[in-house]
Coordinates of C-alpha atoms in Angstrom, one line a residue:
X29 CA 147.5 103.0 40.0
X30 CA 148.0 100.9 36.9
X31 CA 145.7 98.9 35.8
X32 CA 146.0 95.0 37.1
X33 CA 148.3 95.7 40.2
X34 CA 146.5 95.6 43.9
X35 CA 147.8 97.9 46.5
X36 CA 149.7 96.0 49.4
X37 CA 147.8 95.7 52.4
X38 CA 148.9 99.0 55.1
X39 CA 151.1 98.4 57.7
X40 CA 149.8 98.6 61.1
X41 CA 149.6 101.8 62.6
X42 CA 149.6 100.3 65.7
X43 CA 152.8 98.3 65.3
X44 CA 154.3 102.4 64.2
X45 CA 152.9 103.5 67.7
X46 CA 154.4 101.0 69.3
X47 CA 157.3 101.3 68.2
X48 CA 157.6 105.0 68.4
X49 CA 156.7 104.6 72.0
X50 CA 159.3 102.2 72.8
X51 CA 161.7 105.0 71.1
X52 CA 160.7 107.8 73.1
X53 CA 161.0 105.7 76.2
X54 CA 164.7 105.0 75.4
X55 CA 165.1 108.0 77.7
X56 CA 164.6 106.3 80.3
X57 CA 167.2 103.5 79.4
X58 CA 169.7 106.6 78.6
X59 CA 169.0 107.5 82.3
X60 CA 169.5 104.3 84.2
X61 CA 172.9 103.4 81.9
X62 CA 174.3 107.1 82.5
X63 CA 173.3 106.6 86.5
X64 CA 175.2 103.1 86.5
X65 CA 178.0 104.1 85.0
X66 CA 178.5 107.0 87.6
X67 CA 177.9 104.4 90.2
X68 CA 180.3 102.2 88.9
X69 CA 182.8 105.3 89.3
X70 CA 182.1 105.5 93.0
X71 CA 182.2 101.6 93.6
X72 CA 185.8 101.0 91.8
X73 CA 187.3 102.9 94.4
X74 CA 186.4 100.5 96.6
X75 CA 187.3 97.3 95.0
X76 CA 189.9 94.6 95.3
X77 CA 190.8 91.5 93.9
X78 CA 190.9 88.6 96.0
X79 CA 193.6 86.3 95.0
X80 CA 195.2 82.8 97.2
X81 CA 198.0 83.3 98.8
X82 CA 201.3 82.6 96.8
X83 CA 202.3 80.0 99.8
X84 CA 198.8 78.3 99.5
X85 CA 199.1 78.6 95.7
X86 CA 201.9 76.8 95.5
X87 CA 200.8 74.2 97.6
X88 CA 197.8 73.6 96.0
X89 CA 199.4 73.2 92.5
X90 CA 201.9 70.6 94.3
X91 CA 199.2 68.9 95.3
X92 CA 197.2 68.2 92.5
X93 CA 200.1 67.4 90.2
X94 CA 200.5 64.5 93.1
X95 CA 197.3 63.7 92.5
X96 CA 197.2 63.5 88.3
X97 CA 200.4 61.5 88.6
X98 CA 198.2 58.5 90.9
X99 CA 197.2 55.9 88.6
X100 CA 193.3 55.2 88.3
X101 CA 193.0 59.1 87.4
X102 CA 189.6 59.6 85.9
X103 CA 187.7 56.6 87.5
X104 CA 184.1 57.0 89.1
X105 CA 184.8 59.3 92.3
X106 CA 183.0 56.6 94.5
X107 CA 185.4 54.5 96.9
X108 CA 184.9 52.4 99.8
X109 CA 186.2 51.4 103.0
X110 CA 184.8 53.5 105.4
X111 CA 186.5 52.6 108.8
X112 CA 183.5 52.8 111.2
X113 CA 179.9 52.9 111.5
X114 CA 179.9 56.2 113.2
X115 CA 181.5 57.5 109.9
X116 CA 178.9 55.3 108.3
X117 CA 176.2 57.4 110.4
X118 CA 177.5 60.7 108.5
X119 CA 177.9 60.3 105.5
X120 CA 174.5 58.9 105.6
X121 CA 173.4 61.7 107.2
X122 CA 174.6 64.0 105.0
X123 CA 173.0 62.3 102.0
X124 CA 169.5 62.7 104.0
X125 CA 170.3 66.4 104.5
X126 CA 171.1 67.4 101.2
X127 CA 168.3 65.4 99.4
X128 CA 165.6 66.8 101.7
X129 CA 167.4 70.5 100.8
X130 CA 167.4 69.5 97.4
X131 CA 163.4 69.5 96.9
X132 CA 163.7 73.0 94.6
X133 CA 165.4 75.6 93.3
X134 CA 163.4 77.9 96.8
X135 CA 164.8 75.1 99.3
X136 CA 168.5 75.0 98.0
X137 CA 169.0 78.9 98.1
X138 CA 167.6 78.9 101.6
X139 CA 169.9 76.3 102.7
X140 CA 173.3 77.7 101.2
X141 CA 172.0 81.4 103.5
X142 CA 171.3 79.2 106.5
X143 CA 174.7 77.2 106.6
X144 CA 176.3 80.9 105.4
X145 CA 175.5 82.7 108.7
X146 CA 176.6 79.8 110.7
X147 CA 180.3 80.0 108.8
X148 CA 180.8 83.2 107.0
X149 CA 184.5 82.0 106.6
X150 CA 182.2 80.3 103.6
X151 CA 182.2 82.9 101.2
X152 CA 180.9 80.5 98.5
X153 CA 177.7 79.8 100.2
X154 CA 176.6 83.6 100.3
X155 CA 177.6 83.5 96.5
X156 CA 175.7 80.2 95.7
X157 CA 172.7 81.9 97.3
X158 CA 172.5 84.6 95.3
X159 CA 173.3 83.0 91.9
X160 CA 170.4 80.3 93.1
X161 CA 168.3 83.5 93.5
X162 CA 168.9 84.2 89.9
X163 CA 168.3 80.6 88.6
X164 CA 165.2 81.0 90.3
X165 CA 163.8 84.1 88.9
X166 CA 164.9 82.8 85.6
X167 CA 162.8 79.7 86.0
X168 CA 159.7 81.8 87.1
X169 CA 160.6 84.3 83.8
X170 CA 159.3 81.4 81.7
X171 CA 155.8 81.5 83.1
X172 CA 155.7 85.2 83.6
X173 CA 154.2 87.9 81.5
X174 CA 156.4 88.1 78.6
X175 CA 158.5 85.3 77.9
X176 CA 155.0 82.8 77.1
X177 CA 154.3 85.2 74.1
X178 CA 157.9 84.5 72.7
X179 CA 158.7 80.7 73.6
X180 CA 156.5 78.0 73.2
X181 CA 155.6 75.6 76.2
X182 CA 157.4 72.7 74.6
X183 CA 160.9 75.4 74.3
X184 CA 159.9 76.7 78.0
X185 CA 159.6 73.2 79.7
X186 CA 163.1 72.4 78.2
X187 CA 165.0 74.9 79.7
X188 CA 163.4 75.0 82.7
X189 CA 164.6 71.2 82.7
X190 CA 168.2 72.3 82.2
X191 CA 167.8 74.8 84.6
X192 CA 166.6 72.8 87.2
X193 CA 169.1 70.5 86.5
X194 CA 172.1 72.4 86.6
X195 CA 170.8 74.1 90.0
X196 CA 170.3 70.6 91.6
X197 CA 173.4 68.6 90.5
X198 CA 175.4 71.5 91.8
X199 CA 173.9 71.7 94.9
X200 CA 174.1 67.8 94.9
X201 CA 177.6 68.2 94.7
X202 CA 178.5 71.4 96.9
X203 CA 176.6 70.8 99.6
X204 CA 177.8 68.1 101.2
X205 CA 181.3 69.1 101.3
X206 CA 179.5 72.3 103.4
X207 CA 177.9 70.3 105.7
X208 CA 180.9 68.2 105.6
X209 CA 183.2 71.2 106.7
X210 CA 180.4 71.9 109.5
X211 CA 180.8 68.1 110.9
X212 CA 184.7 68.5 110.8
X213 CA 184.4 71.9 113.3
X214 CA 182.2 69.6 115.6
X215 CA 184.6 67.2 115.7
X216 CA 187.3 69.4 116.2
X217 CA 188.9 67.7 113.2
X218 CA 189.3 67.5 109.7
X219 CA 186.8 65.0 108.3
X220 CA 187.9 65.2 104.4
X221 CA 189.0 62.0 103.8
X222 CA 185.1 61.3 103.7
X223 CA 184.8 63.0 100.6
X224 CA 185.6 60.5 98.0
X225 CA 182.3 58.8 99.9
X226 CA 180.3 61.5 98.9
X227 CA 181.5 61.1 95.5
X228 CA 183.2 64.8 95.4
X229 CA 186.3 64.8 93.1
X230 CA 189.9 64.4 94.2
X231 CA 190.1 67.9 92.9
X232 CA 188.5 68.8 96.4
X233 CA 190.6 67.3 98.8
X234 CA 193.7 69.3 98.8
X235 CA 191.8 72.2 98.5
X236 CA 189.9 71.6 102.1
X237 CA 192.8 70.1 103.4
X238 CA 194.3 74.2 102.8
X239 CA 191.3 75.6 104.1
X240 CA 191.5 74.1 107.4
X241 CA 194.9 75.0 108.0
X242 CA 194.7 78.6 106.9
X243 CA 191.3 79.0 106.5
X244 CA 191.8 81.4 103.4
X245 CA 188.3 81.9 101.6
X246 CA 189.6 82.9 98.3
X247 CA 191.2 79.8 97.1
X248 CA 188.7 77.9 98.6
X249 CA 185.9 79.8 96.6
X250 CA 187.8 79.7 93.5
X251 CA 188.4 76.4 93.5
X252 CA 184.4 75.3 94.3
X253 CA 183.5 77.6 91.4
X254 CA 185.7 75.5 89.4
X255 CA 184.8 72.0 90.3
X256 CA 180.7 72.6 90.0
X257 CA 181.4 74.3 86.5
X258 CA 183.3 70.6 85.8
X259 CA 180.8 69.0 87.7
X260 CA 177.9 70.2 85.4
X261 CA 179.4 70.1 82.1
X262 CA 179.5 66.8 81.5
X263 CA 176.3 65.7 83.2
X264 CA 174.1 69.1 81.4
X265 CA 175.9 70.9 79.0
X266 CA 177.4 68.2 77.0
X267 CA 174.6 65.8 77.7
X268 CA 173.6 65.1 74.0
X269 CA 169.4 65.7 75.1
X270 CA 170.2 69.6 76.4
X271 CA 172.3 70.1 73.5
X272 CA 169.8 69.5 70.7
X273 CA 166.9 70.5 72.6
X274 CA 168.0 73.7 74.9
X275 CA 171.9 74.7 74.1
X276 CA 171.7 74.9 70.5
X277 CA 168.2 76.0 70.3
X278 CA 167.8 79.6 68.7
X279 CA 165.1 80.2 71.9
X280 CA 167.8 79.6 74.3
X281 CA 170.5 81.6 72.2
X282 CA 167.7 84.3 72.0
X283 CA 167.5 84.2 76.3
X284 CA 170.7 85.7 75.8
X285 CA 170.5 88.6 73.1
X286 CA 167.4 89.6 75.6
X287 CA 170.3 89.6 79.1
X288 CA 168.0 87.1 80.3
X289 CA 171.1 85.3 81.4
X290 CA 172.1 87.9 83.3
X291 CA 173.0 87.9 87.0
X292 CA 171.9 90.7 89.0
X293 CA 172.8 90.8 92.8
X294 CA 170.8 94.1 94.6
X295 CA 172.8 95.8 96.9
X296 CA 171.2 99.4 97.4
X297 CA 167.6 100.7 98.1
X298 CA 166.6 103.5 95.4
X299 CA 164.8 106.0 97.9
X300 CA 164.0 109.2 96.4
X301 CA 161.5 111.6 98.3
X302 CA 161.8 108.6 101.1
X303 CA 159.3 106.7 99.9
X304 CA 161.3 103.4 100.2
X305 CA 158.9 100.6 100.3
X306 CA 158.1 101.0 96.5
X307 CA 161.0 101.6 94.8
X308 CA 163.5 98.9 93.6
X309 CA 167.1 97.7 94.4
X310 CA 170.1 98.9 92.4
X311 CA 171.9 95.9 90.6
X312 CA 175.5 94.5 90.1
X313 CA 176.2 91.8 88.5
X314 CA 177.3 90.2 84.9
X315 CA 175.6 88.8 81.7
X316 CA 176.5 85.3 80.7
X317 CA 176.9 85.5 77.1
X318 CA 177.5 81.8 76.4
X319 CA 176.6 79.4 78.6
X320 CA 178.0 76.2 76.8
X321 CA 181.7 77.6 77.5
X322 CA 182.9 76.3 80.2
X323 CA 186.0 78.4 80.7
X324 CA 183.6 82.1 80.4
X325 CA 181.3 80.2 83.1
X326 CA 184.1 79.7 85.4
X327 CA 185.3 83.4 84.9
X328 CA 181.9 84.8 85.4
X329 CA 181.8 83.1 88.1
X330 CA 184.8 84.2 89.6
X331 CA 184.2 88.0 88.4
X332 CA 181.1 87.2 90.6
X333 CA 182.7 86.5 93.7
X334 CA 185.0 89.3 93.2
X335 CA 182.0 91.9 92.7
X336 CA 180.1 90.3 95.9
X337 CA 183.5 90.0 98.0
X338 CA 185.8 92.6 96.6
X339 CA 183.8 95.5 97.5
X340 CA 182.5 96.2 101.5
X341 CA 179.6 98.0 99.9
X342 CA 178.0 95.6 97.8
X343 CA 179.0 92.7 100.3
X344 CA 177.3 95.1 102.9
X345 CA 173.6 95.7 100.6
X346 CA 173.7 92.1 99.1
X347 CA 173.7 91.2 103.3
X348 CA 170.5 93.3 104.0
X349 CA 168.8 92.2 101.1
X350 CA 169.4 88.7 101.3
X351 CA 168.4 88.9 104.8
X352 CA 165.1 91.5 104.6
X353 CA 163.4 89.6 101.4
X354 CA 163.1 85.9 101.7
X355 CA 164.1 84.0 98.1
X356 CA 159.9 83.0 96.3
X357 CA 161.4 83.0 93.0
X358 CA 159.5 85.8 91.9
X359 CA 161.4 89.1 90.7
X360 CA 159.1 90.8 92.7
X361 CA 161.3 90.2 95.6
X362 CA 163.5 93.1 94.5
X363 CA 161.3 95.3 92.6
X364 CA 157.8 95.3 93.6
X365 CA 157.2 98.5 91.9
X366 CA 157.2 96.7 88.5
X367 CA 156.6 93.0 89.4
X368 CA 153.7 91.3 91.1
X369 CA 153.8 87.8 91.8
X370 CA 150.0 88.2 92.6
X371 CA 148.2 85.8 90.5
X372 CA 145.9 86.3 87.3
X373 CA 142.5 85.7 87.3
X374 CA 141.4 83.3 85.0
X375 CA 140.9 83.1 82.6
X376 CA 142.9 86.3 81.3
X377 CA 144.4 87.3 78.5
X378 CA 148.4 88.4 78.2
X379 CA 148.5 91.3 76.6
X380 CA 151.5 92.8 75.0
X381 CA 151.8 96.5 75.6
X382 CA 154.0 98.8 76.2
X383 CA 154.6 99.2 80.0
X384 CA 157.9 100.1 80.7
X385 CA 158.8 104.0 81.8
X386 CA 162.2 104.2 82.7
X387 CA 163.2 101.4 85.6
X388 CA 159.2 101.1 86.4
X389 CA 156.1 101.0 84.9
X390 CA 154.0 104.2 83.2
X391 CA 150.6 105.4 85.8
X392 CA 147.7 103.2 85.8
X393 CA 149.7 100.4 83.6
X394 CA 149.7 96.9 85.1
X395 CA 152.9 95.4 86.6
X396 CA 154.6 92.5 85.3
X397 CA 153.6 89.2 86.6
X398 CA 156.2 87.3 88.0
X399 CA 155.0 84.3 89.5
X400 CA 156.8 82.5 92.5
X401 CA 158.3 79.1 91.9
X402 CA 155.8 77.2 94.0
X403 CA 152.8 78.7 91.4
X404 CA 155.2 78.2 88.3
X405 CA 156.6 74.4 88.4
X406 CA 156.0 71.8 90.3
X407 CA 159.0 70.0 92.4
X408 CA 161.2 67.6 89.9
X409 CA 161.8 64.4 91.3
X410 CA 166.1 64.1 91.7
X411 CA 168.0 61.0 90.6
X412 CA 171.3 61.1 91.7
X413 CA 173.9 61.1 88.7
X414 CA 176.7 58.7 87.6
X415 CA 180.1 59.9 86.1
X416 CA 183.9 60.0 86.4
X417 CA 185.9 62.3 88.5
X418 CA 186.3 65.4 85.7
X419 CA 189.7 66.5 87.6
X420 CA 191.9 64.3 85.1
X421 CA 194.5 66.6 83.2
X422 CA 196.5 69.9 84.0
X423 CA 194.9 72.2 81.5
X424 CA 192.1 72.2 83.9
X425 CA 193.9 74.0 86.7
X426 CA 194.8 77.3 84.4
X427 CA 191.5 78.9 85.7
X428 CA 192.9 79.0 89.1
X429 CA 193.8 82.0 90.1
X430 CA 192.7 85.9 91.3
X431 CA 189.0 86.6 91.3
X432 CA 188.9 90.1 89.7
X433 CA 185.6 92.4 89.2
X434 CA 184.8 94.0 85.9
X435 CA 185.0 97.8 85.7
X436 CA 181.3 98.3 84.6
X437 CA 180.4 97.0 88.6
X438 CA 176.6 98.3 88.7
X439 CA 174.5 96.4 86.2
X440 CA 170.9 98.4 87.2
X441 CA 171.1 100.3 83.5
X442 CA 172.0 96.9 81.4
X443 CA 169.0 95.2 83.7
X444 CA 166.6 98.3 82.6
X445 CA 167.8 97.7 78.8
X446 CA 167.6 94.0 79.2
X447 CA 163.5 94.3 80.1
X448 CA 163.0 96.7 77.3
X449 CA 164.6 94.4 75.0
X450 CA 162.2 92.0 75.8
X451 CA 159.1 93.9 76.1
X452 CA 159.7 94.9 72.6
X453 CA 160.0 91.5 71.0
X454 CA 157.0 90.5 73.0
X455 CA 155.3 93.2 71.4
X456 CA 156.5 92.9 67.9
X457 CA 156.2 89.1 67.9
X458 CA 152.1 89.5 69.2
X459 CA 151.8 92.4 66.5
X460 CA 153.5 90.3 63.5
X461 CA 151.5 87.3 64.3
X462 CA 148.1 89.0 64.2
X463 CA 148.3 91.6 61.3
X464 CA 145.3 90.9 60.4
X465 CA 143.7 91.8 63.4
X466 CA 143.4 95.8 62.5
X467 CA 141.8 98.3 64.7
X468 CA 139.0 99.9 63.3
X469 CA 140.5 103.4 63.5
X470 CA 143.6 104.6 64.5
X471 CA 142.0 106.5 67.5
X472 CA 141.1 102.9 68.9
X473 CA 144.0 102.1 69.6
X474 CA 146.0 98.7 69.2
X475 CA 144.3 95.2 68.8
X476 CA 144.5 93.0 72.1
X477 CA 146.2 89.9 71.6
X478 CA 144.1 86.7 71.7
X479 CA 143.5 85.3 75.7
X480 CA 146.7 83.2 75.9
X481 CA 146.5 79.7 78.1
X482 CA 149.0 79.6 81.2
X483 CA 150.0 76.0 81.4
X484 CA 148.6 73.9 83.8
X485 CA 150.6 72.6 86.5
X486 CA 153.6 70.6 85.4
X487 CA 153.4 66.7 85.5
X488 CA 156.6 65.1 87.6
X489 CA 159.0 63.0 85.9
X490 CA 157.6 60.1 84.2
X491 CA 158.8 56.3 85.8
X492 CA 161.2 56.0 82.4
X493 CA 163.4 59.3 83.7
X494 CA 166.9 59.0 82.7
X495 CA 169.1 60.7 85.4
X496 CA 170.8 63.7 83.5
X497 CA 168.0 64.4 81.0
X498 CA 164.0 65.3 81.1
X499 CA 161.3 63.1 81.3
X500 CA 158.8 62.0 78.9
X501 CA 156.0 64.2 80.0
X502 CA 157.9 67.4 79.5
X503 CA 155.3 69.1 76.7
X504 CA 155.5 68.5 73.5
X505 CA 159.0 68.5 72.4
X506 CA 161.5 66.0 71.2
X507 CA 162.3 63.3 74.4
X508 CA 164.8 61.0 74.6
X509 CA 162.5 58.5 74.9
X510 CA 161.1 59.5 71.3
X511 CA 164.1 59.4 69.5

């Protein structure tokens, strides 16, 4: 070596190893995408769209272009005049219902299953449930095993405020015109002039007008996926606090490069050698690339309901599921084999490590704690939100229309590659962050990561929360009471 120059420090071996491992193991992802993809042969056969009706269509459209031409479009969906105290009664009710539903992301998914076996003609309520379900375990992914190592509290509390968020003002919205529908069979009438009341868009009405003449599911899904996408876009996504602070965030845009975003209905027990209790579920379902679009949520959503609806064998496993395994928010609720939502002793340190073997975990490795809602966040106060009816303009009626699946209909593989991807930026962040920390030889083996502190139980909402955006005691972070 010349004289005067210092030898860069070595690279550690440990980092190599681990990513060598993670290379090796890339079998097992080969595996799972080669298996879903002969899956999503088998399931095609079986699919159909589910479109409206060209009569109901056309009636619909009619409708609403009556309703753009009314003056007053675009004012605060919130009327009065209700003709009676008994109607007084309802809507009151109704408001009681849905608040005391609306405690948590666990309640509200429970209470879309409940009202969906009393009216399966409500296809939207079987499909709220599960996306709920998803929203739920993406909450709990936050305080889970890996997701802590990459994000910092400050970045987790945010997005767990805009996911609570957007679960609650949907379900703000939605449910009522549910239990609305349910109040309407009672009375062995239609009840939907009641709606404005519950301040549901004029976008709405025609629709269950339709519905309780024909009683046509499709449209009527279609057109609720379309008015909660509305609903929460400019109440969340274009609320100037979630943009800065969760939206445009690279942690947020980095949820997605990992499929954390990803919605993943099971719909079929993996039994080999009949030992069922252990292994997991096979998955459908999409990725949601970009979240801030409102026109690729709507058509997710719809490729959803297609993928649930459109095929009698996922529709048939998403049933047993949903009604064998209770929602807890943990992912443990469909793959026990590789989750636990058992909780850590403490104190105990997170350590990243390579645990994944194919669609489970390699012998004597730990599972992956997932943690159920109740142990991850506390219950978020709800303040109800203001706003003007969003239906205001035809270019918002093009997404109406057939609800089609994609062609790539089992998602288990893409789920698998998903929790690799993630396991290895875990691991690469820990092993960047502590270079320093060098084994003493490569035969002992990789350097343990420093203990890491689960956060405490969340505070609730300050007394200065502003409807529509987090409250001052969320971490760290930037608050709109700070700016």
């Amino acid at each position: 070596m010349p004289f005067g120059k210092i030898a860069p420090p070595p690279r550690p071996l440990y980092l190599k190893r681990r990513l060598l491992f993670w290379l090796k193991t890339g079998y097992g992802i080969l595996r799972e995408a080669s298996s879903s993809r002969r899956r999503s042969r088998v399931l095609r056969r079986r699919s159909v769209p589910l479109a409206p009706s060209a009569e109901t269509s056309a009636w619909l459209r009619q409708a609403w272009q009556e309703l753009l031409a009314q003056p007053g479009g675009g004012t605060t969906a919130n009327c009065t005049g209700i003709s009676s105290a008994k109607e007084q009664e309802l809507i009151g009710a109704i408001r009681r219902q849905t608040a005391e539903a609306n405690r948590n992301n666990v309640t509200r998914t429970a209470a879309y299953l409940a009202l969906y076996r009393q009216h399966p003609e409500l296809h939207w309520a079987l499909l709220a449930h599960m996306v709920s379900r998803n929203g739920g375990w993406s909450m709990t992914d936050l305080a889970g095993d890996l997701m802590p190592l990459l994000l910092s509290p400050g970045e987790r509390r945010n997005i767990f405020e805009f996911l609570e968020r957007s679960n609650a003002l949907i379900f703000h919205d939605a449910y009522p015109q549910l239990l609305l529908y349910r109040e309407s069979l009672a009375a062995g009438k239609p009840l939907f002039y009641l709606l404005p009341q519950l301040g549901v868009s004029r976008f709405m009405l025609p629709v269950w007008e339709r519905f309780w003449l024909r009683r046509e599911p499709a449209p009527l899904t279609v057109c609720l996926i379309m008015n909660e996408q509305h609903y929460i876009e400019g109440r969340v996504v274009q609320n100037p606090y979630f943009r800065k602070n969760v939206l445009e965030r690279p942690a947020f845009r980095f949820q997605a490069e990992l499929q954390e975003t990803q919605v993943a209905f099971p719909y079929r027990r993996i039994t080999p050698d009949g030992t069922e209790e252990r292994f997991p579920w096979r998955l459908c379902g999409l990725t949601l690339e970009r979240f801030s679009h409102l026109r690729e949520r709507i058509e997710v959503g719809k490729a959803l309901y297609a993928i649930l609806f459109g095929n009698p064998l996922i529709k048939s496993g998403v049933h047993d599921f949903a009604a064998a395994q209770p929602h807890t928010g943990s992912r443990a609720d469909y793959h026990p084999a590789l989750f636990t939502a058992a909780q850590k002793a403490s104190p105990r340190p997170v350590t990243a490590a390579e645990r994944l073997d194919g669609y489970g975990v390699r012998a004597g490795a730990p599972l992956l704690y997932s943690p159920r809602l109740a142990d991850a966040w506390a219950d978020q106060p709800f303040e109800a939100p203001g706003g003007s009816d969003w239906f205001t303009k035809p270019e918002q009626l093009r997404p109406f229309g057939p609800a089609k699946a994609p062609r790539a209909l089992d998602s288990t593989g893409e789920s698998c590659l998903g929790l690799y991807k993630l396991e290895l930026a875990a691991i690469l962040k820990t092993a960047i962050s502590q270079e320093t920390s060098m084994p003493a030889s490569p035969q002992d083996g990789p350097a343990s990561p420093a203990p890491y502190g689960w956060p405490e139980a969340d505070p609730p909402h300050s007394p200065e929360y502003i409807p529509g955006l987090p409250s001052a005691a969320a971490g760290t972070e930037e608050s709109p009471h700070h700016q």
